[in-house]
JSON list of C-alpha atoms in Angstrom, two decimals:
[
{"chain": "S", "resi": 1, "resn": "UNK", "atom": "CA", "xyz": [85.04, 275.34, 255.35]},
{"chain": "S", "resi": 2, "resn": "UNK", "atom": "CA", "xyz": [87.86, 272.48, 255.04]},
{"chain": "S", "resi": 3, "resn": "UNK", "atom": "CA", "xyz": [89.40, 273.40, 251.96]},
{"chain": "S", "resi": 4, "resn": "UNK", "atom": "CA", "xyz": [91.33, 269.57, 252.40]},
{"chain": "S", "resi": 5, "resn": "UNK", "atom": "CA", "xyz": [88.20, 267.70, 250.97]},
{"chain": "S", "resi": 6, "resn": "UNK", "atom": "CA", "xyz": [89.01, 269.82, 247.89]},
{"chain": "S", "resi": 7, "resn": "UNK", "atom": "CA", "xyz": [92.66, 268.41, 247.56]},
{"chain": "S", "resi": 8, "resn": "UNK", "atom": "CA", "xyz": [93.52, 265.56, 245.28]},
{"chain": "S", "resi": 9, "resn": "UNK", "atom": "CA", "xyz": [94.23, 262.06, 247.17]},
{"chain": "S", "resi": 10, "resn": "UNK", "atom": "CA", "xyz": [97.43, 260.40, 246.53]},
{"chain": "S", "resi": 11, "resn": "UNK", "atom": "CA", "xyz": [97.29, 256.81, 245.31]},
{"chain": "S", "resi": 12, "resn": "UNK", "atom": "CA", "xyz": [99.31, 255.21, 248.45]},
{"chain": "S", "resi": 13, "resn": "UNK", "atom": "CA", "xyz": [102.57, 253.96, 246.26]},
{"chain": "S", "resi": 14, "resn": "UNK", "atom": "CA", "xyz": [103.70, 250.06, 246.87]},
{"chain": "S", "resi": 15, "resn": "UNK", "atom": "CA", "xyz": [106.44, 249.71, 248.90]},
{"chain": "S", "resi": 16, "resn": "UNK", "atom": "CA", "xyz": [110.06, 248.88, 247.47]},
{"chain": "S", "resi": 17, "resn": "UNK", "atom": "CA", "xyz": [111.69, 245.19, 248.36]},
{"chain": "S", "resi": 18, "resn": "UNK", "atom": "CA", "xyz": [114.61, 246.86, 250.61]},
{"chain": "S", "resi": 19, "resn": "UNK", "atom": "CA", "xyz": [115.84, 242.80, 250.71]},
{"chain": "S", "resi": 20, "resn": "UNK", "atom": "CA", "xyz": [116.95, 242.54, 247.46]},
{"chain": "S", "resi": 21, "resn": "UNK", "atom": "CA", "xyz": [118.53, 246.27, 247.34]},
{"chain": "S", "resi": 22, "resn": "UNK", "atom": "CA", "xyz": [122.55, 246.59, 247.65]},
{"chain": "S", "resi": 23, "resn": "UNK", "atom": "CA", "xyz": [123.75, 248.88, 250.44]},
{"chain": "S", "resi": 24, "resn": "UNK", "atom": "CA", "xyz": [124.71, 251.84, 247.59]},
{"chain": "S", "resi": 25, "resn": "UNK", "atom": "CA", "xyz": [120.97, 251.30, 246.19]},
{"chain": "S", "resi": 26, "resn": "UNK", "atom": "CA", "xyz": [119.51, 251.87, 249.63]},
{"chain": "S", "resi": 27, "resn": "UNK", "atom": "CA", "xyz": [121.51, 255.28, 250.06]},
{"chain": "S", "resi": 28, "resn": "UNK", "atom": "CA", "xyz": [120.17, 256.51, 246.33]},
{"chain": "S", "resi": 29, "resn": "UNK", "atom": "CA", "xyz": [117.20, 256.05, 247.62]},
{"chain": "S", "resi": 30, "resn": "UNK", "atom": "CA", "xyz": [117.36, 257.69, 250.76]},
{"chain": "S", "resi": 31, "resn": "UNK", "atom": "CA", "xyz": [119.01, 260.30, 248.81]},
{"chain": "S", "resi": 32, "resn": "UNK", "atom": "CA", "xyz": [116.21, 260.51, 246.36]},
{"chain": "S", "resi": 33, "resn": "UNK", "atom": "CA", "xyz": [113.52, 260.15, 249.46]},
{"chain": "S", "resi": 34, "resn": "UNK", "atom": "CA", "xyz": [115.29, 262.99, 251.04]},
{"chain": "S", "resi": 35, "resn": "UNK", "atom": "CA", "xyz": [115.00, 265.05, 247.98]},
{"chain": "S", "resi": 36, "resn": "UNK", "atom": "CA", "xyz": [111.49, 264.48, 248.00]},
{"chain": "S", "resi": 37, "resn": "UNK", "atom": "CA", "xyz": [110.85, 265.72, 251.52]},
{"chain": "S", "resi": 38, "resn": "UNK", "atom": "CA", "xyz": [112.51, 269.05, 251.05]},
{"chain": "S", "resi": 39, "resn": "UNK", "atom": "CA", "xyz": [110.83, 269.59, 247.76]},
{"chain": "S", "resi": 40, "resn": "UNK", "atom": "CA", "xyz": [107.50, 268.27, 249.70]},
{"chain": "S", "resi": 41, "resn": "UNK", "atom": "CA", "xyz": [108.45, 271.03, 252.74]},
{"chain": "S", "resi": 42, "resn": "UNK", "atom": "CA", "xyz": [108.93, 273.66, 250.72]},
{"chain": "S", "resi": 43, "resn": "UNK", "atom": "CA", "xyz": [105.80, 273.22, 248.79]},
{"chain": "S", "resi": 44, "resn": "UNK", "atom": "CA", "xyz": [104.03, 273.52, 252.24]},
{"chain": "S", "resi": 45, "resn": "UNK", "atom": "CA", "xyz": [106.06, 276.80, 253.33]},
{"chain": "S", "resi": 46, "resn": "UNK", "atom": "CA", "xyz": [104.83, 277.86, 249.98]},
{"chain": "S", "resi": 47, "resn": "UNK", "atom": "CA", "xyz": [101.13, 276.88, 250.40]},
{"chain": "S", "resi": 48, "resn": "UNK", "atom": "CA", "xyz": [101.03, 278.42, 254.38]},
{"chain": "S", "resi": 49, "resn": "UNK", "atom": "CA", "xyz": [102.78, 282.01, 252.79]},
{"chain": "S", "resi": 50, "resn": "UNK", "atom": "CA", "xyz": [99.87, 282.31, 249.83]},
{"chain": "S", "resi": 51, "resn": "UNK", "atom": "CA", "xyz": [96.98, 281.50, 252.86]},
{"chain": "S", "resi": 52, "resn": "UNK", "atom": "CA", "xyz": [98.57, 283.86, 255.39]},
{"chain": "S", "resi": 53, "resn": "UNK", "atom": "CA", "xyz": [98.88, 286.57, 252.97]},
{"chain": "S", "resi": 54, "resn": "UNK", "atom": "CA", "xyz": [95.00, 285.90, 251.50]},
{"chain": "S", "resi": 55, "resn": "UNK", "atom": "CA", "xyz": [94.48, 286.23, 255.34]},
{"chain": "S", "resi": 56, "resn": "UNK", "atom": "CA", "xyz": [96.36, 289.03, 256.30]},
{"chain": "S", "resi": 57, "resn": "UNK", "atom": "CA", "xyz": [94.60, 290.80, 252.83]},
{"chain": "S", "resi": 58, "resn": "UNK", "atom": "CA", "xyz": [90.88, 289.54, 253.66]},
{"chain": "S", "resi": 59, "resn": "UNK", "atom": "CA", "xyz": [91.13, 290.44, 257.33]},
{"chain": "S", "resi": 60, "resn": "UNK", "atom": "CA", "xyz": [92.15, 294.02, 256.31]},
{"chain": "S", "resi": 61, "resn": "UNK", "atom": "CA", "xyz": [89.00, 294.06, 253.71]},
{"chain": "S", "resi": 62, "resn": "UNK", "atom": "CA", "xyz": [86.31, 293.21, 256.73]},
{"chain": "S", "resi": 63, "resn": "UNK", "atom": "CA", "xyz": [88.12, 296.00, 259.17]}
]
C-alpha cells in the first residue's frame, strides 16, 4: 500500500515577479527559500526515522 495517496496535495504557489525585485530582495528570498529547504529536509529525515523504526519494530513482531 502507497501510503502517498494518503498525503495532503500542496496548492502549487504562483511564482514571484523576480523583474521587479532589487538585488537585496532577491537574496531575502533566497535566504528565506533556503530556510525552507532545510526545514523541508529535516522534516523528511524525520518522517524516514519514524518509518524505519515502525519497520525495524513490525519486522521483529512477524519473526
Amino acid at each position: 500500500m502507497d501510503t502517498d495517496e494518503f498525503e495532503p496535495t500542496a496548492k502549487p504557489q504562483e511564482l514571484k515577479d523576480l523583474e521587479v525585485m532589487s538585488i537585496e530582495a532577491l537574496n531575502t528570498y533566497i535566504a528565506e527559500l533556503k530556510m525552507e529547504i532545510e526545514r523541508a529536509e529535516a522534516q523528511i529525515a524525520s518522517k524516514k526515522s519514524h518509518r524505519t523504526a515502525a519497520d525495524s519494530f513490525f519486522d521483529k513482531k512477524s519473526q
